[in-house]
Amino acid sequence: MDYQASSPDEKALVEACARMGLVYIGEDGDQMQLKVRRSCVRANVRSRLGEIPDEELIQYERLAVLEFTSDRKRMSIIVRDTHGQIWLYTKGAESHVLPLCAHSPLIETTQRHINEFAKLGLRTLAVARRRLTEQQFRTFSDELIEAGSSLVDRAERVEECQRRVETELELLGATAVEDALQDDVQSTLQALGQAGIRVWVLTGDKVETALNIALSCGHIPDGAARYFITDCHTSEQVQQHLDTLSLEMFRQRDVPFSMLIDGASLTIALDAHREQFRDVSVRCQAVLCCRLSPLQKCEVVQLMKTVDSAPVTAAIGDGANDVSMIQEAHVGLGIVGREGRQAARCADYAFAKFCMLKKLLLVHGHYFSTRLAVLVLYFFYKNLVFMGIQLYFQIHSLFSNQSVYDSVFLTLYNVVYTAIPVLVLALTEKPYQEQTLLKNPSLYQKVAGNKQYAWKYFIGWMVLGIYHFSVIYFFTYAVWIENPAIYAHWPATVSFACYGTILIHNVVVLVNLKLLIESIYKSYVFIATVLLSIFAFMGSTFVYNLLNM
């Protein structure tokens, strides 16, 4: 039987139960059906016929579901078994389930096992139950309906109602599920670090689990000093940690630092020491934030956007709890994973595996940053050359408002003569080969931070444009002054239209050849568009001349 679930943990637990002989078949309305095999039945259990059954079908009636929220960090279900007994089952983070359980020696043992599982990088959950009487369930149901119908503080009243029923639980135990890393995660993180991209990990996992995964995937570099800010309950404690970390980084300037902070401490830091936490954290080589709610992830991204250097933030996630973070960042990246498509649907870019991020940023990011820079700068350049000649002509004609170009050339210059080559370049330009960019992530620094849009590049293109239209205009003007009949049929002198045609001819040839020289990846298609643009000018001029003879 193939199970589908919104959470990989739930799917793993159901599949594990099925392998042990407790098979979840499905549901019909509120009736949930389980098939219990012989391997899952104790030897002293008999069916109604008195024999140990090979398989037995058991039904539970679902009475209520208390949904999971990022604040509760747990969910519960209330069911009635075949004997009419009502049970409440709860699963969730042990930090939010164990405090609700009745005192028992099992709590300490379970907590120790959970810590051991977390150190192995496993995702842990605590499971508990409570026996409810018919009267207790009816009271809870009435209170829940009343709270859900309230027009004031509805969410708070519903949560309070759920909290009252989730008390005095009987701890059943804990589960540990391995969330294996995808392929090439470590190499991807290392490449991003070499490219100068700072990576933060924001997760809802336990501190021990998150630390183990961060070490295994290379997020925390070898030799980095680790500093933990956990279990803080007052502003003074967080202040002391931040001051100590800042002092240690000042003393050991050559040592990379990594900071690990949990959700409770982060809440205090964001409320009371927002700027200090931001300034200290950006100096760390790696930052690991654990036990975060979706809102806290969003707040961390908001905080990073206020850094003085104005960094461009990108958030990547694969679950519904990452949506707010993805939408807050400048660039949202969603992974289509086992936890659903919510993140992918809300992201700017979506892909299947985390390792694809390496090629997305280092290759495609480099290519399109270069392509867009050339596209923008070239548009300024070619129009400066085109209209600069108009400026010189207006000076020589005492600002007569007469255009030196024919109206046909004014119309077709940006539409036909110079449009196609730059668009092809903007789709095909490759300053480096793909393998070169993947093997040398540091090349990404050449385009990071919009470096190619800097003023020095813009001014360089504009100075070159001024030089080019000056040479074109004054060279043509000098030829016409020297011999105005040089291109005329005998014995007529050259016409004004011919003067403008020679100017536009030089402009079209020059700006197209300039783009050809500027390009690095000269494909056959690109070279063909450059030549066709020049020939298109010549052909349109010839046809237009025939029509006006």
mmCIF file of N, CA and C in Angstrom, residues 229-314:
data_model
loop_
_atom_site.group_PDB
_atom_site.id
_atom_site.type_symbol
_atom_site.label_atom_id
_atom_site.label_comp_id
_atom_site.label_asym_id
_atom_site.label_seq_id
_atom_site.Cartn_x
_atom_site.Cartn_y
_atom_site.Cartn_z
ATOM 1 N N ILE A 229 23.821 30.145 21.987
ATOM 2 C CA ILE A 229 22.933 31.039 22.745
ATOM 3 C C ILE A 229 21.608 30.305 22.893
ATOM 4 N N THR A 230 21.469 29.574 23.974
ATOM 5 C CA THR A 230 20.284 28.727 24.171
ATOM 6 C C THR A 230 19.758 28.880 25.593
ATOM 7 N N ASP A 231 18.481 28.548 25.737
ATOM 8 C CA ASP A 231 17.818 28.518 27.053
ATOM 9 C C ASP A 231 17.922 29.850 27.782
ATOM 10 N N CYS A 232 17.838 30.934 27.031
ATOM 11 C CA CYS A 232 17.828 32.267 27.656
ATOM 12 C C CYS A 232 16.388 32.668 27.964
ATOM 13 N N HIS A 233 16.182 33.212 29.171
ATOM 14 C CA HIS A 233 14.843 33.591 29.587
ATOM 15 C C HIS A 233 14.715 35.083 29.895
ATOM 16 N N THR A 234 15.824 35.791 29.953
ATOM 17 C CA THR A 234 15.784 37.219 30.263
ATOM 18 C C THR A 234 16.617 37.988 29.247
ATOM 19 N N SER A 235 16.350 39.267 29.176
ATOM 20 C CA SER A 235 17.087 40.134 28.264
ATOM 21 C C SER A 235 18.547 40.244 28.679
ATOM 22 N N GLU A 236 18.796 40.197 29.975
ATOM 23 C CA GLU A 236 20.168 40.312 30.466
ATOM 24 C C GLU A 236 21.013 39.121 30.023
ATOM 25 N N GLN A 237 20.433 37.944 30.002
ATOM 26 C CA GLN A 237 21.180 36.762 29.563
ATOM 27 C C GLN A 237 21.576 36.862 28.097
ATOM 28 N N VAL A 238 20.645 37.300 27.266
ATOM 29 C CA VAL A 238 20.955 37.458 25.842
ATOM 30 C C VAL A 238 22.002 38.540 25.652
ATOM 31 N N GLN A 239 21.874 39.631 26.401
ATOM 32 C CA GLN A 239 22.850 40.716 26.308
ATOM 33 C C GLN A 239 24.246 40.227 26.665
ATOM 34 N N GLN A 240 24.340 39.439 27.702
ATOM 35 C CA GLN A 240 25.633 38.909 28.118
ATOM 36 C C GLN A 240 26.233 38.001 27.054
ATOM 37 N N HIS A 241 25.404 37.148 26.447
ATOM 38 C CA HIS A 241 25.901 36.265 25.387
ATOM 39 C C HIS A 241 26.414 37.071 24.191
ATOM 40 N N LEU A 242 25.668 38.077 23.767
ATOM 41 C CA LEU A 242 26.070 38.864 22.608
ATOM 42 C C LEU A 242 27.350 39.639 22.886
ATOM 43 N N ASP A 243 27.481 40.183 24.091
ATOM 44 C CA ASP A 243 28.708 40.903 24.454
ATOM 45 C C ASP A 243 29.908 39.969 24.485
ATOM 46 N N THR A 244 29.702 38.767 25.032
ATOM 47 C CA THR A 244 30.800 37.803 25.111
ATOM 48 C C THR A 244 31.240 37.361 23.719
ATOM 49 N N LEU A 245 30.272 37.070 22.850
ATOM 50 C CA LEU A 245 30.601 36.651 21.492
ATOM 51 C C LEU A 245 31.317 37.751 20.732
ATOM 52 N N SER A 246 30.854 38.977 20.886
ATOM 53 C CA SER A 246 31.505 40.100 20.207
ATOM 54 C C SER A 246 32.942 40.272 20.693
ATOM 55 N N LEU A 247 33.163 40.105 21.995
ATOM 56 C CA LEU A 247 34.511 40.230 22.541
ATOM 57 C C LEU A 247 35.416 39.108 22.048
ATOM 58 N N GLU A 248 34.893 37.883 21.979
ATOM 59 C CA GLU A 248 35.698 36.764 21.503
ATOM 60 C C GLU A 248 36.076 36.931 20.035
ATOM 61 N N MET A 249 35.152 37.440 19.221
ATOM 62 C CA MET A 249 35.477 37.668 17.807
ATOM 63 C C MET A 249 36.522 38.756 17.655
ATOM 64 N N PHE A 250 36.520 39.723 18.570
ATOM 65 C CA PHE A 250 37.535 40.782 18.526
ATOM 66 C C PHE A 250 38.897 40.239 18.919
ATOM 67 N N ARG A 251 38.919 39.331 19.912
ATOM 68 C CA ARG A 251 40.184 38.767 20.368
ATOM 69 C C ARG A 251 40.766 37.796 19.345
ATOM 70 N N GLN A 252 39.931 36.994 18.738
ATOM 71 C CA GLN A 252 40.382 35.975 17.792
ATOM 72 C C GLN A 252 39.917 36.352 16.385
ATOM 73 N N ARG A 253 40.551 37.347 15.847
ATOM 74 C CA ARG A 253 40.104 37.886 14.562
ATOM 75 C C ARG A 253 40.356 36.929 13.404
ATOM 76 N N ASP A 254 41.302 36.050 13.539
ATOM 77 C CA ASP A 254 41.632 35.142 12.446
ATOM 78 C C ASP A 254 40.846 33.839 12.507
ATOM 79 N N VAL A 255 40.015 33.672 13.513
ATOM 80 C CA VAL A 255 39.263 32.434 13.685
ATOM 81 C C VAL A 255 37.826 32.645 13.226
ATOM 82 N N PRO A 256 37.310 31.805 12.319
ATOM 83 C CA PRO A 256 35.893 31.934 11.930
ATOM 84 C C PRO A 256 34.978 31.491 13.074
ATOM 85 N N PHE A 257 33.885 32.188 13.237
ATOM 86 C CA PHE A 257 32.941 31.881 14.306
ATOM 87 C C PHE A 257 31.619 31.427 13.722
ATOM 88 N N SER A 258 30.979 30.498 14.405
ATOM 89 C CA SER A 258 29.630 30.064 14.052
ATOM 90 C C SER A 258 28.754 30.234 15.290
ATOM 91 N N MET A 259 27.552 30.721 15.070
ATOM 92 C CA MET A 259 26.635 30.984 16.184
ATOM 93 C C MET A 259 25.411 30.101 16.050
ATOM 94 N N LEU A 260 24.988 29.513 17.162
ATOM 95 C CA LEU A 260 23.781 28.707 17.215
ATOM 96 C C LEU A 260 22.854 29.304 18.263
ATOM 97 N N ILE A 261 21.617 29.587 17.881
ATOM 98 C CA ILE A 261 20.661 30.225 18.775
ATOM 99 C C ILE A 261 19.319 29.527 18.633
ATOM 100 N N ASP A 262 18.630 29.351 19.757
ATOM 101 C CA ASP A 262 17.325 28.690 19.706
ATOM 102 C C ASP A 262 16.201 29.723 19.622
ATOM 103 N N GLY A 263 14.976 29.231 19.439
ATOM 104 C CA GLY A 263 13.848 30.119 19.199
ATOM 105 C C GLY A 263 13.523 31.023 20.358
ATOM 106 N N ALA A 264 13.582 30.496 21.595
ATOM 107 C CA ALA A 264 13.264 31.320 22.763
ATOM 108 C C ALA A 264 14.261 32.458 22.913
ATOM 109 N N SER A 265 15.543 32.169 22.753
ATOM 110 C CA SER A 265 16.565 33.213 22.862
ATOM 111 C C SER A 265 16.457 34.215 21.717
ATOM 112 N N LEU A 266 16.111 33.715 20.530
ATOM 113 C CA LEU A 266 15.979 34.612 19.381
ATOM 114 C C LEU A 266 14.824 35.585 19.574
ATOM 115 N N THR A 267 13.753 35.132 20.179
ATOM 116 C CA THR A 267 12.618 36.023 20.434
ATOM 117 C C THR A 267 13.044 37.211 21.289
ATOM 118 N N ILE A 268 13.816 36.944 22.343
ATOM 119 C CA ILE A 268 14.300 38.023 23.209
ATOM 120 C C ILE A 268 15.272 38.917 22.454
ATOM 121 N N ALA A 269 16.148 38.295 21.660
ATOM 122 C CA ALA A 269 17.135 39.082 20.913
ATOM 123 C C ALA A 269 16.468 40.021 19.912
ATOM 124 N N LEU A 270 15.427 39.552 19.225
ATOM 125 C CA LEU A 270 14.737 40.386 18.245
ATOM 126 C C LEU A 270 13.934 41.490 18.904
ATOM 127 N N ASP A 271 13.465 41.258 20.117
ATOM 128 C CA ASP A 271 12.652 42.260 20.807
ATOM 129 C C ASP A 271 13.503 43.310 21.515
ATOM 130 N N ALA A 272 14.561 42.866 22.213
ATOM 131 C CA ALA A 272 15.309 43.773 23.082
ATOM 132 C C ALA A 272 16.672 44.187 22.527
ATOM 133 N N HIS A 273 17.275 43.357 21.686
ATOM 134 C CA HIS A 273 18.639 43.639 21.201
ATOM 135 C C HIS A 273 18.719 43.418 19.705
ATOM 136 N N ARG A 274 17.805 43.975 18.990
ATOM 137 C CA ARG A 274 17.670 43.698 17.561
ATOM 138 C C ARG A 274 18.920 44.116 16.787
ATOM 139 N N GLU A 275 19.360 45.341 16.952
ATOM 140 C CA GLU A 275 20.492 45.837 16.175
ATOM 141 C C GLU A 275 21.797 45.167 16.589
ATOM 142 N N GLN A 276 21.977 44.944 17.884
ATOM 143 C CA GLN A 276 23.202 44.290 18.333
ATOM 144 C C GLN A 276 23.274 42.856 17.830
ATOM 145 N N PHE A 277 22.169 42.147 17.885
ATOM 146 C CA PHE A 277 22.148 40.786 17.355
ATOM 147 C C PHE A 277 22.462 40.784 15.866
ATOM 148 N N ARG A 278 21.911 41.736 15.134
ATOM 149 C CA ARG A 278 22.179 41.809 13.693
ATOM 150 C C ARG A 278 23.656 42.070 13.423
ATOM 151 N N ASP A 279 24.240 43.023 14.122
ATOM 152 C CA ASP A 279 25.638 43.382 13.872
ATOM 153 C C ASP A 279 26.598 42.269 14.263
ATOM 154 N N VAL A 280 26.275 41.534 15.326
ATOM 155 C CA VAL A 280 27.141 40.437 15.745
ATOM 156 C C VAL A 280 26.992 39.237 14.807
ATOM 157 N N SER A 281 25.783 38.927 14.417
ATOM 158 C CA SER A 281 25.536 37.734 13.609
ATOM 159 C C SER A 281 26.124 37.855 12.209
ATOM 160 N N VAL A 282 26.110 39.049 11.622
ATOM 161 C CA VAL A 282 26.640 39.184 10.261
ATOM 162 C C VAL A 282 28.152 39.004 10.223
ATOM 163 N N ARG A 283 28.790 39.072 11.368
ATOM 164 C CA ARG A 283 30.240 38.863 11.434
ATOM 165 C C ARG A 283 30.594 37.385 11.588
ATOM 166 N N CYS A 284 29.594 36.543 11.808
ATOM 167 C CA CYS A 284 29.835 35.106 11.973
ATOM 168 C C CYS A 284 29.925 34.431 10.603
ATOM 169 N N GLN A 285 30.761 33.418 10.540
ATOM 170 C CA GLN A 285 30.905 32.658 9.302
ATOM 171 C C GLN A 285 29.662 31.837 9.009
ATOM 172 N N ALA A 286 29.029 31.307 10.054
ATOM 173 C CA ALA A 286 27.817 30.494 9.901
ATOM 174 C C ALA A 286 26.882 30.794 11.061
ATOM 175 N N VAL A 287 25.589 30.830 10.758
ATOM 176 C CA VAL A 287 24.559 31.074 11.769
ATOM 177 C C VAL A 287 23.527 29.961 11.655
ATOM 178 N N LEU A 288 23.167 29.397 12.795
ATOM 179 C CA LEU A 288 22.210 28.292 12.850
ATOM 180 C C LEU A 288 21.133 28.649 13.861
ATOM 181 N N CYS A 289 19.922 28.842 13.381
ATOM 182 C CA CYS A 289 18.787 29.202 14.230
ATOM 183 C C CYS A 289 17.849 27.997 14.325
ATOM 184 N N CYS A 290 17.578 27.537 15.555
ATOM 185 C CA CYS A 290 16.813 26.313 15.770
ATOM 186 C C CYS A 290 15.495 26.612 16.474
ATOM 187 N N ARG A 291 14.579 25.669 16.346
ATOM 188 C CA ARG A 291 13.280 25.756 16.998
ATOM 189 C C ARG A 291 12.577 27.073 16.660
ATOM 190 N N LEU A 292 12.592 27.432 15.386
ATOM 191 C CA LEU A 292 11.966 28.672 14.956
ATOM 192 C C LEU A 292 10.565 28.413 14.441
ATOM 193 N N SER A 293 9.687 29.358 14.684
ATOM 194 C CA SER A 293 8.359 29.343 14.083
ATOM 195 C C SER A 293 8.425 30.017 12.717
ATOM 196 N N PRO A 294 7.427 29.828 11.864
ATOM 197 C CA PRO A 294 7.437 30.514 10.556
ATOM 198 C C PRO A 294 7.559 32.030 10.681
ATOM 199 N N LEU A 295 6.919 32.612 11.691
ATOM 200 C CA LEU A 295 7.009 34.059 11.873
ATOM 201 C C LEU A 295 8.420 34.482 12.232
ATOM 202 N N GLN A 296 9.117 33.700 13.048
ATOM 203 C CA GLN A 296 10.490 34.040 13.406
ATOM 204 C C GLN A 296 11.411 33.959 12.201
ATOM 205 N N LYS A 297 11.196 32.989 11.322
ATOM 206 C CA LYS A 297 11.993 32.912 10.101
ATOM 207 C C LYS A 297 11.819 34.170 9.262
ATOM 208 N N CYS A 298 10.580 34.624 9.166
ATOM 209 C CA CYS A 298 10.293 35.850 8.410
ATOM 210 C C CYS A 298 10.970 37.057 9.049
ATOM 211 N N GLU A 299 10.949 37.122 10.380
ATOM 212 C CA GLU A 299 11.549 38.257 11.092
ATOM 213 C C GLU A 299 13.063 38.280 10.910
ATOM 214 N N VAL A 300 13.697 37.120 10.860
ATOM 215 C CA VAL A 300 15.143 37.070 10.643
ATOM 216 C C VAL A 300 15.489 37.620 9.259
ATOM 217 N N VAL A 301 14.711 37.256 8.248
ATOM 218 C CA VAL A 301 14.952 37.770 6.896
ATOM 219 C C VAL A 301 14.748 39.284 6.865
ATOM 220 N N GLN A 302 13.703 39.761 7.539
ATOM 221 C CA GLN A 302 13.477 41.202 7.623
ATOM 222 C C GLN A 302 14.659 41.906 8.267
ATOM 223 N N LEU A 303 15.202 41.303 9.316
ATOM 224 C CA LEU A 303 16.340 41.917 10.011
ATOM 225 C C LEU A 303 17.557 42.008 9.115
ATOM 226 N N MET A 304 17.819 40.973 8.341
ATOM 227 C CA MET A 304 18.993 40.983 7.483
ATOM 228 C C MET A 304 18.882 42.011 6.358
ATOM 229 N N LYS A 305 17.683 42.353 5.994
ATOM 230 C CA LYS A 305 17.504 43.351 4.937
ATOM 231 C C LYS A 305 17.831 44.760 5.415
ATOM 232 N N THR A 306 17.994 44.924 6.746
ATOM 233 C CA THR A 306 18.319 46.243 7.296
ATOM 234 C C THR A 306 19.811 46.437 7.522
ATOM 235 N N VAL A 307 20.638 45.471 7.132
ATOM 236 C CA VAL A 307 22.088 45.606 7.286
ATOM 237 C C VAL A 307 22.574 46.787 6.444
ATOM 238 N N ASP A 308 23.593 47.486 6.951
ATOM 239 C CA ASP A 308 24.073 48.697 6.281
ATOM 240 C C ASP A 308 24.532 48.445 4.847
ATOM 241 N N SER A 309 25.079 47.273 4.593
ATOM 242 C CA SER A 309 25.557 46.973 3.237
ATOM 243 C C SER A 309 24.434 46.648 2.261
ATOM 244 N N ALA A 310 23.179 46.643 2.753
ATOM 245 C CA ALA A 310 22.002 46.384 1.906
ATOM 246 C C ALA A 310 22.153 45.116 1.079
ATOM 247 N N PRO A 311 22.318 43.964 1.714
ATOM 248 C CA PRO A 311 22.498 42.725 0.947
ATOM 249 C C PRO A 311 21.210 42.286 0.260
ATOM 250 N N VAL A 312 21.366 41.515 -0.794
ATOM 251 C CA VAL A 312 20.226 40.890 -1.467
ATOM 252 C C VAL A 312 19.987 39.548 -0.795
ATOM 253 N N THR A 313 18.790 39.344 -0.270
ATOM 254 C CA THR A 313 18.488 38.123 0.470
ATOM 255 C C THR A 313 17.720 37.145 -0.420
ATOM 256 N N ALA A 314 18.021 35.871 -0.227
ATOM 257 C CA ALA A 314 17.296 34.795 -0.907
ATOM 258 C C ALA A 314 16.935 33.750 0.134
#
